[in-house]
Coordinates of C-alpha atoms in Angstrom, one line a residue:
X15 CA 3.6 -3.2 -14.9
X16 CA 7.3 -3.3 -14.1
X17 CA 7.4 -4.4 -10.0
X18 CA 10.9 -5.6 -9.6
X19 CA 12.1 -7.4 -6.9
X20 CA 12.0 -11.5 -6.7
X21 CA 8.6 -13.0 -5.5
X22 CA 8.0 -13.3 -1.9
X23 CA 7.2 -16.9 -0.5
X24 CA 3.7 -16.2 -1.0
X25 CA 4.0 -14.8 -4.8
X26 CA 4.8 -17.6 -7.2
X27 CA 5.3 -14.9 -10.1
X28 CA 7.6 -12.1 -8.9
X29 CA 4.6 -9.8 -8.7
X30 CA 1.4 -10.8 -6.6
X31 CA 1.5 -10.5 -2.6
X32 CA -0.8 -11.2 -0.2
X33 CA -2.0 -7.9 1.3
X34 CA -4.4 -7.1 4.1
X35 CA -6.2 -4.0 4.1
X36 CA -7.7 -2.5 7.3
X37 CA -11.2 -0.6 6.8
X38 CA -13.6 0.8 9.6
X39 CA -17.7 1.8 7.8
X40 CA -18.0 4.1 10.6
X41 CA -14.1 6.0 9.9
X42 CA -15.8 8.5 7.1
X43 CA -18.3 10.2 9.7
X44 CA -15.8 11.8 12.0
X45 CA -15.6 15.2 11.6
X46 CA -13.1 17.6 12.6
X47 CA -15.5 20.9 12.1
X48 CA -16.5 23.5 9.9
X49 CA -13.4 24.6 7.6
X50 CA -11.1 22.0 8.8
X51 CA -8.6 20.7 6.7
X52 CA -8.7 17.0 7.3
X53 CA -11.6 15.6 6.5
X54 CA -11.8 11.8 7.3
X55 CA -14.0 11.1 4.8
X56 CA -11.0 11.1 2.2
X57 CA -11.1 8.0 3.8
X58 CA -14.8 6.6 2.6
X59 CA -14.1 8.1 -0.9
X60 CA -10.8 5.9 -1.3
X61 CA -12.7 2.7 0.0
X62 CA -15.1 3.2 -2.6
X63 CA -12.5 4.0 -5.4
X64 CA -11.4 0.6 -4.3
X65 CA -14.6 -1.2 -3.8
X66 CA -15.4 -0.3 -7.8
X67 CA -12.0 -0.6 -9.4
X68 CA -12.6 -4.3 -7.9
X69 CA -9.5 -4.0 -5.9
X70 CA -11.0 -5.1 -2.7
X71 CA -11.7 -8.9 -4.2
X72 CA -7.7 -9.3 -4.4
X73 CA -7.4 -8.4 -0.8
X74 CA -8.5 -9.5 2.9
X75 CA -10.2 -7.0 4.0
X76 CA -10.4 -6.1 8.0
X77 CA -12.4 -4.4 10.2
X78 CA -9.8 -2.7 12.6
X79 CA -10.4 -4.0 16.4
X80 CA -10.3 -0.6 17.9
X81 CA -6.8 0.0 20.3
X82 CA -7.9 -0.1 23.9
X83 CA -6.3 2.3 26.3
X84 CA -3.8 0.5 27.4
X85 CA -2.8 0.0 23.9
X86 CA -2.2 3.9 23.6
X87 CA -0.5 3.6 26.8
X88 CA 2.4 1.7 25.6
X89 CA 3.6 5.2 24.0
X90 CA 1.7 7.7 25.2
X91 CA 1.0 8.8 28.6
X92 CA -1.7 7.4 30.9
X93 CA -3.1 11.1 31.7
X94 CA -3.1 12.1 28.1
X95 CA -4.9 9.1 27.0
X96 CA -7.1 9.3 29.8
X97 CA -8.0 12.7 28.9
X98 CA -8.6 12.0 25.0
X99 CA -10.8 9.0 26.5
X100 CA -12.9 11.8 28.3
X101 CA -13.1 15.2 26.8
X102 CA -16.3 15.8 24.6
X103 CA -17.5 19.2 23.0
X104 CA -19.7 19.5 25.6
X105 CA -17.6 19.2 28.5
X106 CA -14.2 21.1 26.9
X107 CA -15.4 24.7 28.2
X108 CA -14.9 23.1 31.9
X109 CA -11.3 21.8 31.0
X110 CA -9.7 24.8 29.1
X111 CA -6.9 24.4 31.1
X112 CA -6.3 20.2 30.3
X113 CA -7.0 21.6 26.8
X114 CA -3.6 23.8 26.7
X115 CA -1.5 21.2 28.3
X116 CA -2.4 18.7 26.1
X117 CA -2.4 21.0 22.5
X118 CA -5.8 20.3 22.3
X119 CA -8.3 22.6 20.8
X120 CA -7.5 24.5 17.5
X121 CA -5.6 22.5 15.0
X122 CA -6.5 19.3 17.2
X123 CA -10.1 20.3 17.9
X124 CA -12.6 18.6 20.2
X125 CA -15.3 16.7 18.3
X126 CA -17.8 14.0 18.7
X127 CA -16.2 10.3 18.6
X128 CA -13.1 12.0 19.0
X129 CA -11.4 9.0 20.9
X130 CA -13.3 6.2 19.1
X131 CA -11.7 8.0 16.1
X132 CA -8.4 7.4 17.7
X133 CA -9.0 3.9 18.6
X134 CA -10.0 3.4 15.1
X135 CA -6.8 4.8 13.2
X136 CA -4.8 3.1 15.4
X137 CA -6.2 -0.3 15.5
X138 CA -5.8 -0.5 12.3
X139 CA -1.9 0.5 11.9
X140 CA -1.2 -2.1 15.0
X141 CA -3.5 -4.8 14.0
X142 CA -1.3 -4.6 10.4
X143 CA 2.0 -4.6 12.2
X144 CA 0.6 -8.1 14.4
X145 CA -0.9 -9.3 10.7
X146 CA 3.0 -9.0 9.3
X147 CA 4.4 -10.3 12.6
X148 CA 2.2 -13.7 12.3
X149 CA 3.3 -13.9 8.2
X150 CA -0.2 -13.6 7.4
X151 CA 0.3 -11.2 4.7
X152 CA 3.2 -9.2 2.9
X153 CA 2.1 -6.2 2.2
X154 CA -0.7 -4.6 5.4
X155 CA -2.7 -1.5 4.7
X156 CA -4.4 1.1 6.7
X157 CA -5.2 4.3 5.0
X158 CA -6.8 5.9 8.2
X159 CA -3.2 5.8 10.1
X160 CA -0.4 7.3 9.6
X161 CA -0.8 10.2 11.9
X162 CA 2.9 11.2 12.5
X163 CA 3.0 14.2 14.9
X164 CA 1.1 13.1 17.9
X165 CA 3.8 12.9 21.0
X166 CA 3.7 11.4 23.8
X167 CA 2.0 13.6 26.1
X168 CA 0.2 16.3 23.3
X169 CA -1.9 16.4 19.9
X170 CA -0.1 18.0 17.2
X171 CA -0.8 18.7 13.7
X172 CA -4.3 17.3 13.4
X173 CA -2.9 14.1 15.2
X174 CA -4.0 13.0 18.4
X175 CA -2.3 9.7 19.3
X176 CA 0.7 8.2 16.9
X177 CA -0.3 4.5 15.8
X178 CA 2.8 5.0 13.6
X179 CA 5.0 4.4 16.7
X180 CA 2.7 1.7 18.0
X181 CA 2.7 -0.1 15.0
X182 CA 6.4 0.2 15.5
X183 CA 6.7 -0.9 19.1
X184 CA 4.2 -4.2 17.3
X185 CA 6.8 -4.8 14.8
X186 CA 9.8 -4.9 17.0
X187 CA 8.3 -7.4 18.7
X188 CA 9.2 -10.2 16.1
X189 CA 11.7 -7.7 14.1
X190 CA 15.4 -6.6 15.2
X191 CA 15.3 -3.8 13.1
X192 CA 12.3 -1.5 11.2
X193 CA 12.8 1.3 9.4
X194 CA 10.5 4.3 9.2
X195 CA 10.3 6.3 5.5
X196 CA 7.9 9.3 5.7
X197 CA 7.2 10.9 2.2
X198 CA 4.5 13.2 3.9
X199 CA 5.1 16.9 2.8
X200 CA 5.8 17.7 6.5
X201 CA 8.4 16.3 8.6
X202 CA 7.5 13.3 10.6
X203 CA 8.7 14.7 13.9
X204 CA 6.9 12.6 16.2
X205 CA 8.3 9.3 14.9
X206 CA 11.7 10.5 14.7
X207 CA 11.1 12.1 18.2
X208 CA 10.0 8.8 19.6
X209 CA 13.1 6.5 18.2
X210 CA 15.9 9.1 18.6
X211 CA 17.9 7.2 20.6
X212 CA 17.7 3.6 19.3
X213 CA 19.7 2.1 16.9
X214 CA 16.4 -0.6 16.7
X215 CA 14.4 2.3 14.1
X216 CA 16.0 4.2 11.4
X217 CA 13.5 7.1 10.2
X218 CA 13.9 8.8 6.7
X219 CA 11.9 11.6 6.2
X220 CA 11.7 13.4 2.6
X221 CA 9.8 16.9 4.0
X222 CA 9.5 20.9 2.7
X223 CA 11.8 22.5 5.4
X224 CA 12.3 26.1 6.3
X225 CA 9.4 28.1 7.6
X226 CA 6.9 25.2 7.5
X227 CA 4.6 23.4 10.1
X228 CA 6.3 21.6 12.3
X229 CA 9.8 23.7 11.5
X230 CA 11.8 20.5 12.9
X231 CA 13.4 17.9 10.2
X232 CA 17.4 20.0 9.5
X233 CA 19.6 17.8 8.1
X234 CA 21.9 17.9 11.0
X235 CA 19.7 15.8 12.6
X236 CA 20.7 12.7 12.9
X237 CA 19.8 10.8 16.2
X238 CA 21.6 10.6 19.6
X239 CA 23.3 8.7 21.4
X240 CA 22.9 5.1 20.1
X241 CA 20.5 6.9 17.7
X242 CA 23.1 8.7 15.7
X243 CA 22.8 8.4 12.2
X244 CA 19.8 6.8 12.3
X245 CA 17.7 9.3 11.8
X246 CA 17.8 10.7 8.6
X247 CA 16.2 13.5 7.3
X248 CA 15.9 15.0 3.6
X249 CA 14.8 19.0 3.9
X250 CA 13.2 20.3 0.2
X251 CA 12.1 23.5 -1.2
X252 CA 8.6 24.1 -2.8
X253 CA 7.4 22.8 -6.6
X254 CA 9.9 19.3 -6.5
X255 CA 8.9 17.1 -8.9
X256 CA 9.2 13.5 -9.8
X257 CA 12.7 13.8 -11.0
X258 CA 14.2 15.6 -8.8
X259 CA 12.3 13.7 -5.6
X260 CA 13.5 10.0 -7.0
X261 CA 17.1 11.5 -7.5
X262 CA 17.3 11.3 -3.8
X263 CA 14.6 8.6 -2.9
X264 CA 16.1 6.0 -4.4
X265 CA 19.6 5.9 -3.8
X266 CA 19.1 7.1 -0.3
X267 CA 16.3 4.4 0.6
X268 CA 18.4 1.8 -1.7
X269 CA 21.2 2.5 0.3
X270 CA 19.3 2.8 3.7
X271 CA 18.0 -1.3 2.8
X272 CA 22.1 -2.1 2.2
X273 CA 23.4 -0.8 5.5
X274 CA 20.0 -1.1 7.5
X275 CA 18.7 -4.2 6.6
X276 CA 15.4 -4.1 8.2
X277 CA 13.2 -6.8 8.8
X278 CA 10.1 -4.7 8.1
X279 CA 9.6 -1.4 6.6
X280 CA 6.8 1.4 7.6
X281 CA 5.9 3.7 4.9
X282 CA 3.4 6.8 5.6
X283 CA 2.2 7.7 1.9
X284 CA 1.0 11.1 3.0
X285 CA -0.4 12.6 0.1
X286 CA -0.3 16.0 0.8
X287 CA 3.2 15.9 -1.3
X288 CA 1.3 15.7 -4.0
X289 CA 0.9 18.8 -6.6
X290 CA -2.5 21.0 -6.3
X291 CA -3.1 20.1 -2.1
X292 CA -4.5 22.7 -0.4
X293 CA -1.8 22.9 2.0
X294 CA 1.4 21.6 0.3
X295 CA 3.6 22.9 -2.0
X296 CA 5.5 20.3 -3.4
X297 CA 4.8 18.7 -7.5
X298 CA 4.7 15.4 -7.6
X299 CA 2.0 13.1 -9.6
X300 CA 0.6 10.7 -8.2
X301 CA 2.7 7.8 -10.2
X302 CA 5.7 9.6 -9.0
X303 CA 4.3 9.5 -5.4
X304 CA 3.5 5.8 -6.1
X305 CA 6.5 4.9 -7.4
X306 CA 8.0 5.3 -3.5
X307 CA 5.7 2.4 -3.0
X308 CA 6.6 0.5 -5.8
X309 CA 10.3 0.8 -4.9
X310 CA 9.8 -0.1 -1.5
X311 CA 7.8 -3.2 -2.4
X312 CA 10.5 -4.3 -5.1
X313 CA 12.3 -4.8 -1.6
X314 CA 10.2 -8.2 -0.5
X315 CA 10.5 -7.0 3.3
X316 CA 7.1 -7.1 4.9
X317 CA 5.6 -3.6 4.5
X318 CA 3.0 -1.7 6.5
X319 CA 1.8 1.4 4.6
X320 CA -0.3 4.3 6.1
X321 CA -1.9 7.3 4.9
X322 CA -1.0 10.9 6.4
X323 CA -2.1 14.2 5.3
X324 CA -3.7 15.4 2.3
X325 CA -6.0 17.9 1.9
X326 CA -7.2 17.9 -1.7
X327 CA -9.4 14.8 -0.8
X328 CA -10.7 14.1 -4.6
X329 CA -6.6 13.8 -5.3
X330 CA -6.1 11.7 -1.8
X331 CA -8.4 9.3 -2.8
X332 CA -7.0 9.0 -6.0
X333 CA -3.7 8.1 -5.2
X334 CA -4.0 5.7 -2.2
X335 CA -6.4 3.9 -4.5
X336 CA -3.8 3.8 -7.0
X337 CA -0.9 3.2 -4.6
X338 CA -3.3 -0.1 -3.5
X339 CA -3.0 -1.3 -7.2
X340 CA 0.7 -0.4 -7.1
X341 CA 1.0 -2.9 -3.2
X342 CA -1.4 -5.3 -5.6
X343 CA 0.8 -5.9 -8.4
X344 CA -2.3 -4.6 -10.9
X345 CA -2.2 -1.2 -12.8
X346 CA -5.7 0.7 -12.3
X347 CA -7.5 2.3 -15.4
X348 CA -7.2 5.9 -16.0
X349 CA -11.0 6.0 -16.9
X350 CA -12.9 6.4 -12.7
X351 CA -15.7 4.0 -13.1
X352 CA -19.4 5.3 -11.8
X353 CA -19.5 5.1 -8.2
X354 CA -21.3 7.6 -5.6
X355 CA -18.7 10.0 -5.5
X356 CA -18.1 10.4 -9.0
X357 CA -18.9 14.1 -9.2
X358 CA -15.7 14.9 -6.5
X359 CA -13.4 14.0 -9.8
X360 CA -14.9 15.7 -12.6
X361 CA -14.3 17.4 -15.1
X362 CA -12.4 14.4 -16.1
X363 CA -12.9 11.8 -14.2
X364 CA -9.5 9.8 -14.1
X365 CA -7.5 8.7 -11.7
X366 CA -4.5 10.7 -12.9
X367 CA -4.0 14.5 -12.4
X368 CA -0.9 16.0 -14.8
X369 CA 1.6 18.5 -12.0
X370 CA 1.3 22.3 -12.2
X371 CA 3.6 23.9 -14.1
X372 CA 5.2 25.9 -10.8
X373 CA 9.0 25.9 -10.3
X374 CA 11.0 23.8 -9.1
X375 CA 13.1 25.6 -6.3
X376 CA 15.4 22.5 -5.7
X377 CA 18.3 22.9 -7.9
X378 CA 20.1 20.4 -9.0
X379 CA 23.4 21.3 -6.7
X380 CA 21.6 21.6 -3.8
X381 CA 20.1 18.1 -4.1
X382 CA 23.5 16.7 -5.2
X383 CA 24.6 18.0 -1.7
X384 CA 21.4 16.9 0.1
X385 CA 22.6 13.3 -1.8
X386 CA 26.1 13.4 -0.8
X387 CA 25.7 14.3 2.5
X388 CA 23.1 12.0 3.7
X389 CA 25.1 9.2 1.9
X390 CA 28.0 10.2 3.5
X391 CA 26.0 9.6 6.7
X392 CA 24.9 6.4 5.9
X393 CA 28.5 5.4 5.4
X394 CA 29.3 6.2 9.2
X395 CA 26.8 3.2 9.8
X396 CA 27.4 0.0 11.0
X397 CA 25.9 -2.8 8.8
X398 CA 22.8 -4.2 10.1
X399 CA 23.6 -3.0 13.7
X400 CA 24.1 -5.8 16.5
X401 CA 20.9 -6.4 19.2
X402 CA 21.7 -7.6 22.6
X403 CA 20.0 -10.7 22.5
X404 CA 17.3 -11.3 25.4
X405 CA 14.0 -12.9 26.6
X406 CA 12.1 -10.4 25.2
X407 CA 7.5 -10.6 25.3
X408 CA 5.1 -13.3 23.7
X409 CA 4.2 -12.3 20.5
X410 CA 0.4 -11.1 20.7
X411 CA -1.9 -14.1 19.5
X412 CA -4.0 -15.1 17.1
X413 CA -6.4 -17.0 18.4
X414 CA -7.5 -20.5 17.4
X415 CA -9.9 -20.5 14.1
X416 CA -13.2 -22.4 14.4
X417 CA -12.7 -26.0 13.1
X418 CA -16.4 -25.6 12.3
X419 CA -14.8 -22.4 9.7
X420 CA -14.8 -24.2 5.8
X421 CA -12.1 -21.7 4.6
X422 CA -8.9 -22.0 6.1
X423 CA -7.8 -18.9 4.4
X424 CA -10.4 -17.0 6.0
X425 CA -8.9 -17.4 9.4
X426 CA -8.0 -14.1 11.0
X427 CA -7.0 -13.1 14.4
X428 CA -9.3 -11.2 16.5
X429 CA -9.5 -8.4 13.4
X430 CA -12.9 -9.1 12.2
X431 CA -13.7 -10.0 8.2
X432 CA -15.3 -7.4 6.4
X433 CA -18.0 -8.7 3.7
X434 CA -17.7 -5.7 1.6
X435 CA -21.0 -6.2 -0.1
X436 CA -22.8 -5.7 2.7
X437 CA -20.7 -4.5 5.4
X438 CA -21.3 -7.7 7.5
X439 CA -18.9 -8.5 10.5
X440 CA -18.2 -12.3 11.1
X441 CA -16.2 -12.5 14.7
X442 CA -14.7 -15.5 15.5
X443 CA -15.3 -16.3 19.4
X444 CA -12.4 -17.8 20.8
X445 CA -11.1 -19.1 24.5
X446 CA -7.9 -17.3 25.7
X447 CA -4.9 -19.7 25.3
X448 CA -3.7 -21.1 28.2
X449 CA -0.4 -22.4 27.2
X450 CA 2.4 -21.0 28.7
X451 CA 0.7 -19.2 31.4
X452 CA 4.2 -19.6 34.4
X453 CA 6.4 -18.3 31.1
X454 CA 4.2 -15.0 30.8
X455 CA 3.8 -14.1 34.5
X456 CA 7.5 -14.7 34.5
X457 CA 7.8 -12.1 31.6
X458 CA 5.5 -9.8 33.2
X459 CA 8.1 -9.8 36.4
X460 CA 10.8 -9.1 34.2
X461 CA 9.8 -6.5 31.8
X462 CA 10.8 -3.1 32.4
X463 CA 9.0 -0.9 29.6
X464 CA 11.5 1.8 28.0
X465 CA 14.0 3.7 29.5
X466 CA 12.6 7.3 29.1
X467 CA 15.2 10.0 28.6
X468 CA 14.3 13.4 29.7
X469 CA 17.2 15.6 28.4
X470 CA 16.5 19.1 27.3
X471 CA 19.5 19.6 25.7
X472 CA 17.8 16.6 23.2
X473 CA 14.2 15.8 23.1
X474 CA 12.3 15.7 26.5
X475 CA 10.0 12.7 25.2
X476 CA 12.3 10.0 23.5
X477 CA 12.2 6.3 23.9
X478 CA 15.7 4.3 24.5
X479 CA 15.5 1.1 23.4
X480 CA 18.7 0.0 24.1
X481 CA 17.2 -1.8 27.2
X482 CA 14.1 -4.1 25.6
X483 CA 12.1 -6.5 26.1
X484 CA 9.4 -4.2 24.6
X485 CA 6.3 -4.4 26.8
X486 CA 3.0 -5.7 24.8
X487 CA 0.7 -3.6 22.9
X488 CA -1.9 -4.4 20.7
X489 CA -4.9 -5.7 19.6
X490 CA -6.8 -8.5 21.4
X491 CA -10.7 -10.1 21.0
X492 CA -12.4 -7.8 23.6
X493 CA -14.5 -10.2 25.1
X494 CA -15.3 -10.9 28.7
X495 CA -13.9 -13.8 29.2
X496 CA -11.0 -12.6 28.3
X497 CA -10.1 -10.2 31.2
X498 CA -8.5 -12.4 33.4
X499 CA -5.9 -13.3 29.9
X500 CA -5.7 -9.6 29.5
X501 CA -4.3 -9.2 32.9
X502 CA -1.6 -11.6 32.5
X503 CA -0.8 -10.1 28.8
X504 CA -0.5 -6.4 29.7
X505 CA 2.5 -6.4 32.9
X506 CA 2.3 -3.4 34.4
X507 CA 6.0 -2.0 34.4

């Protein structure tokens, strides 16, 4: 298979990396209700796509440590989170009106586990972003994320909390610069809502636009302040196909890397772009939706990718499994081996599904002016903008491996192993570092949190950045002698 790109210090032959992949057992069980289009259990059917194409040997694989609430809380608000934390089916009729406040209830229903679900996605997008921070890996996974319209104070579009943005907020931590690509039939509005103002995050988002959930995502949207021009956004008409959707992917992204220049890249694979979902409307196959990720690999920047929608779960599972082989380096079989959801891909059972034949509405002019103008965008762009340097947070820690451990490459941070066989959890237990203990409280004094702009004439829930230090989110080994660490770790602003 044609990768591109040189090796990256971990790949000796221009096409292996070392990639992490994030999977919870319990993650396929949650269940939005009867006749609900997202079905979690997409997520089960991919791992096991996976487990028999014998893709998970070539990987680590991690059991996500779920995102505590003050995790969420570095984004979203503490009421919000609070609320997610306590609502329950049995409790929503005494809440109704906590339920319309918070866009709770009919796209974003109330079901059982609802906030361990939540903790779940998201520990697994921010325990990838702290796996690429540490250079443990080169390419993270976590097909469960990815959820890009959740705001900071609502649920939106089957989304409940955004562990795109925390993953973000992770990466910043050790990276001046990340850029956010979205190939997700719908608009990733939350994202782009969240980095509006910063010059720190440039979000691309390739979306059907014009009378389509969320309706944000015109191409005159371009960020604000010392935001503008880095959001871009790329608005298509229904039935694109490979062609046309690479004819402004790659020059665009390739163009985005030049001026950009990111030091790590987040890429929600929704799948619901692909052709036959039960919601979308767009043509592509799944090797034309993988070949985003192969093109942002060729890159060598440390890359997180998530899932997103995608509704046709038989075709979901399909192409992350496939778009794992594509972050591997290895090209899958056609031919689905047996495995105990075999009868979801029949008559056929392949991995690959050939497009509809539906039109394509996107005429070559207008993407030749989509093109133009959102390169003539990107040349109003500084290159590789200037941060203000600053003390900024301690990087969240790994802690110390066993010495009693025989394989040094099995030491993780406070992300369990998986044995995949069996579903065994090995869990290091480790003793909070002391080591610069005066340094963090000193930190904790100093750090502010993010300047929040409330603006209607712009967005009324958008982080500025220009002000870091960047408080610190993320994952640590819930344990209880780690409290008193936890206290000193998590400044309150």
């Amino acid at each position: 298979m044609d990768t591109g790109g040189n090796s990256l210090p971990s790949g000796t032959d221009g096409v292996k990396r070392k990639v992490c992949y994030f999977y919870d057992p319990e993650v396929g069980n949650y269940y939005y209700g009867q006749g609900h289009p997202m079905k979690p259990h997409r997520i089960r059917m991919t791992h096991a796509l996976l487990a028999h194409y014998g893709l998970l040997q070539n990987m680590q694989v991690l059991k996500p440590f779920p995102a505590r609430e003050r995790d969420l809380c570095r984004f979203h608000a503490d009421d919000y989170v609070s609320f997610l934390r306590s609502i329950t089916p049995e409790t929503q009729q005494d809440q109704l009106r906590q339920l319309k406040r918070f866009n709770v209830g009919e796209d974003c229903p109330v079901f059982d586990g609802l906030f361990s679900f939540c903790q779940t996605y998201a520990g697994g997008s921010v325990g990838g972003a702290v796996k690429l921070n540490h250079g443990l890996c080169d390419i993270a996974i976590n097909w469960a994320g990815g959820l890009h319209h959740a705001k900071k104070c609502e649920a939106s579009g089957f989304c409940y909390v955004n562990d795109i943005v925390l993953a973000i907020l992770e990466l910043l931590k050790q990276h001046e610069r990340v850029l956010y690509v979205d190939i997700d039939i719908h608009h990733g509005d939350g994202v782009e809502e969240a980095f509006y103002t910063t010059d720190r995050v440039m979000t691309v988002s390739f979306h059907k636009f014009g009378d389509y959930f969320p309706g944000t995502g015109d191409i005159r949207d371009i960020g604000y302040s010392k935001g503008k021009f880095y959001s871009l956004n790329v608005p298509l008409d229904d039935g694109i196909d490979d062609e046309s959707y690479h004819y402004l992917f790659k020059p665009i992204i390739g163009k985005v890397m030049e001026v950009f220049r990111p030091g790590a890249v987040v890429l929600q694979c929704g799948a619901d772009s692909l052709s036959g979902d039960r919601l979308g409307c767009f043509n592509l196959s799944i090797k034309g939706h993988a070949e985003c990720v192969k093109f942002m690999r060729s890159f060598n920047v440390p890359l997180l990718l998530l899932g997103g929608g995608g509704y046709t779960i038989r075709n979901v599972a399909r192409c992350w499994c496939y778009e794992t082989g594509v972050a591997l380096g290895v090209e899958v079989d056609d031919k689905m081996p047996q495995h105990e959801y075999y009868e979801y891909f029949g008559p056929d059972y392949t991995l690959h599904v050939a497009p509809s034949n539906m039109e394509n509405k996107n005429s070559r002019q207008l993407l030749e002016e989509i093109r133009n103008k959102l390169l003539e965008y990107l040349s109003k762009l500084q290159h590789a903008p200037s941060v203000q340097f600053q003390e900024r947070p301690p990087d969240t820690e790994l802690p110390e491996a066993d010495e009693d451990q025989e394989d040094g490459d099995e030491r993780w941070d406070p992300d369990s192993d998986m044995d995949v066989d069996d579903e065994r959890v090995k869990r290091e237990a480790v003793e909070p570092e002391q080591k610069d203990r005066e340094g963090l409280k000193g930190m904790a004094e100093q750090a502010r949190g993010f300047d929040m702009i409330a603006d209607d004439s712009i967005s009324t829930k958008v982080l500025d950045m220009s002000s870091m230090p960047i408080d610190e989110p993320s994952i640590k080994v819930e344990q209880e002698n780690m409290s008193k660490a936890s206290d000193h770790m998590y400044p309150h602003s």
